[in-house]
Amino acid sequence: MTLEATAPRQFGPSFAGLSGLPAPNLSGLPSDRQAHAAARRAFVDLKRTFMHALEGIPGIEWLQAQVRAAEEPVDLWLLRAPAFAALAGADPHVRQRRQHLRRGLDSVFPDLDEPSGFTPF
């Protein structure tokens, strides 16, 4: 009696042809590379928007360090509440920074805000 060992499932690109699906093109299509570059530019722009909005506000060194350390857009999305809390107030200059940050977040995450009475359906 012999026991046959079942090989573990392989999901790497070299095994994609075994499943009946064509192997992926690892070089990527030009449109894929362009989309990746555009997403990266949008992330870097949002990071700069955060840094500009938080510039010169005392006591938020931790928040600025978190923004600098962000590696993905979702990292910045998670920092939006403390950023808006740091930008609270009625000062017109702070209000302008808050609006700029909100527009930056909307450009990267257009559908993630809750609808309000002021947004069209």
GROMACS .gro file of C-alpha atoms in nm:
model
  121
    1MET     CA    1   0.000   0.000   0.000
    2THR     CA    2   0.147   0.334  -0.104
    3LEU     CA    3   0.025   0.671   0.002
    4GLU     CA    4   0.028   0.936  -0.264
    5ALA     CA    5   0.124   1.276  -0.136
    6THR     CA    6  -0.083   1.558  -0.274
    7ALA     CA    7   0.125   1.852  -0.383
    8PRO     CA    8   0.029   2.184  -0.228
    9ARG     CA    9  -0.160   2.425  -0.449
   10GLN     CA   10   0.070   2.658  -0.632
   11PHE     CA   11  -0.046   3.006  -0.716
   12GLY     CA   12   0.277   3.142  -0.858
   13PRO     CA   13   0.301   3.263  -1.219
   14SER     CA   14   0.500   2.958  -1.328
   15PHE     CA   15   0.206   2.735  -1.239
   16ALA     CA   16  -0.070   2.946  -1.394
   17GLY     CA   17  -0.062   2.744  -1.717
   18LEU     CA   18  -0.142   2.424  -1.525
   19SER     CA   19  -0.487   2.546  -1.432
   20GLY     CA   20  -0.595   2.589  -1.792
   21LEU     CA   21  -0.563   2.966  -1.770
   22PRO     CA   22  -0.302   3.148  -1.972
   23ALA     CA   23   0.010   3.252  -1.787
   24PRO     CA   24   0.008   3.622  -1.697
   25ASN     CA   25   0.228   3.864  -1.884
   26LEU     CA   26   0.470   3.971  -1.611
   27SER     CA   27   0.598   4.271  -1.803
   28GLY     CA   28   0.255   4.438  -1.788
   29LEU     CA   29   0.070   4.621  -2.055
   30PRO     CA   30   0.151   4.986  -2.115
   31SER     CA   31  -0.194   5.082  -1.987
   32ASP     CA   32  -0.128   4.886  -1.665
   33ARG     CA   33   0.200   5.067  -1.610
   34GLN     CA   34   0.036   5.403  -1.682
   35ALA     CA   35  -0.247   5.329  -1.440
   36HIS     CA   36   0.003   5.229  -1.172
   37ALA     CA   37   0.205   5.548  -1.230
   38ALA     CA   38  -0.111   5.761  -1.215
   39ALA     CA   39  -0.218   5.597  -0.889
   40ARG     CA   40   0.127   5.654  -0.743
   41ARG     CA   41   0.121   6.023  -0.846
   42ALA     CA   42  -0.223   6.064  -0.686
   43PHE     CA   43  -0.094   5.908  -0.363
   44VAL     CA   44   0.212   6.133  -0.355
   45ASP     CA   45  -0.006   6.438  -0.425
   46LEU     CA   46  -0.238   6.342  -0.139
   47LYS     CA   47   0.057   6.295   0.094
   48ARG     CA   48   0.183   6.642   0.002
   49THR     CA   49  -0.166   6.782   0.059
   50PHE     CA   50  -0.168   6.632   0.408
   51MET     CA   51   0.175   6.773   0.487
   52HIS     CA   52   0.084   7.118   0.357
   53ALA     CA   53  -0.244   7.121   0.553
   54LEU     CA   54  -0.069   7.021   0.876
   55GLU     CA   55   0.229   7.253   0.833
   56GLY     CA   56   0.288   7.490   1.123
   57ILE     CA   57   0.024   7.348   1.356
   58PRO     CA   58   0.176   7.296   1.701
   59GLY     CA   59   0.160   6.963   1.886
   60ILE     CA   60   0.098   6.730   1.590
   61GLU     CA   61   0.445   6.590   1.536
   62TRP     CA   62   0.309   6.235   1.579
   63LEU     CA   63   0.052   6.292   1.305
   64GLN     CA   64   0.310   6.441   1.069
   65ALA     CA   65   0.537   6.140   1.129
   66GLN     CA   66   0.247   5.906   1.050
   67VAL     CA   67   0.176   6.090   0.724
   68ARG     CA   68   0.543   6.072   0.625
   69ALA     CA   69   0.549   5.699   0.703
   70ALA     CA   70   0.233   5.624   0.499
   71GLU     CA   71   0.297   5.375   0.221
   72GLU     CA   72  -0.053   5.329   0.077
   73PRO     CA   73  -0.348   5.563   0.016
   74VAL     CA   74  -0.550   5.376   0.278
   75ASP     CA   75  -0.290   5.478   0.539
   76LEU     CA   76  -0.378   5.840   0.470
   77TRP     CA   77  -0.750   5.763   0.471
   78LEU     CA   78  -0.712   5.627   0.824
   79LEU     CA   79  -0.534   5.947   0.933
   80ARG     CA   80  -0.811   6.178   0.810
   81ALA     CA   81  -0.993   6.201   1.147
   82PRO     CA   82  -0.690   6.316   1.348
   83ALA     CA   83  -0.596   6.551   1.063
   84PHE     CA   84  -0.939   6.713   1.059
   85ALA     CA   85  -0.933   6.732   1.439
   86ALA     CA   86  -0.601   6.917   1.418
   87LEU     CA   87  -0.755   7.151   1.160
   88ALA     CA   88  -1.063   7.231   1.367
   89GLY     CA   89  -1.162   7.589   1.421
   90ALA     CA   90  -1.314   7.890   1.253
   91ASP     CA   91  -0.993   8.060   1.144
   92PRO     CA   92  -1.026   8.128   0.769
   93HIS     CA   93  -0.672   8.007   0.699
   94VAL     CA   94  -0.731   7.677   0.883
   95ARG     CA   95  -1.070   7.642   0.714
   96GLN     CA   96  -0.903   7.679   0.375
   97ARG     CA   97  -0.648   7.408   0.463
   98ARG     CA   98  -0.930   7.181   0.579
   99GLN     CA   99  -1.116   7.229   0.250
  100HIS     CA  100  -0.799   7.161   0.050
  101LEU     CA  101  -0.742   6.838   0.243
  102ARG     CA  102  -1.103   6.731   0.186
  103ARG     CA  103  -1.070   6.792  -0.189
  104GLY     CA  104  -0.746   6.591  -0.192
  105LEU     CA  105  -0.914   6.299  -0.017
  106ASP     CA  106  -1.212   6.321  -0.254
  107SER     CA  107  -0.980   6.303  -0.554
  108VAL     CA  108  -0.832   5.971  -0.437
  109PHE     CA  109  -1.140   5.828  -0.258
  110PRO     CA  110  -1.436   5.977  -0.449
  111ASP     CA  111  -1.708   5.739  -0.329
  112LEU     CA  112  -1.617   5.677   0.033
  113ASP     CA  113  -1.777   5.978   0.203
  114GLU     CA  114  -2.120   5.949   0.354
  115PRO     CA  115  -2.384   6.134   0.151
  116SER     CA  116  -2.501   6.451   0.319
  117GLY     CA  117  -2.783   6.692   0.258
  118PHE     CA  118  -2.546   6.904   0.051
  119THR     CA  119  -2.428   6.642  -0.198
  120PRO     CA  120  -2.628   6.559  -0.511
  121PHE     CA  121  -2.765   6.209  -0.553
   0.00000   0.00000   0.00000
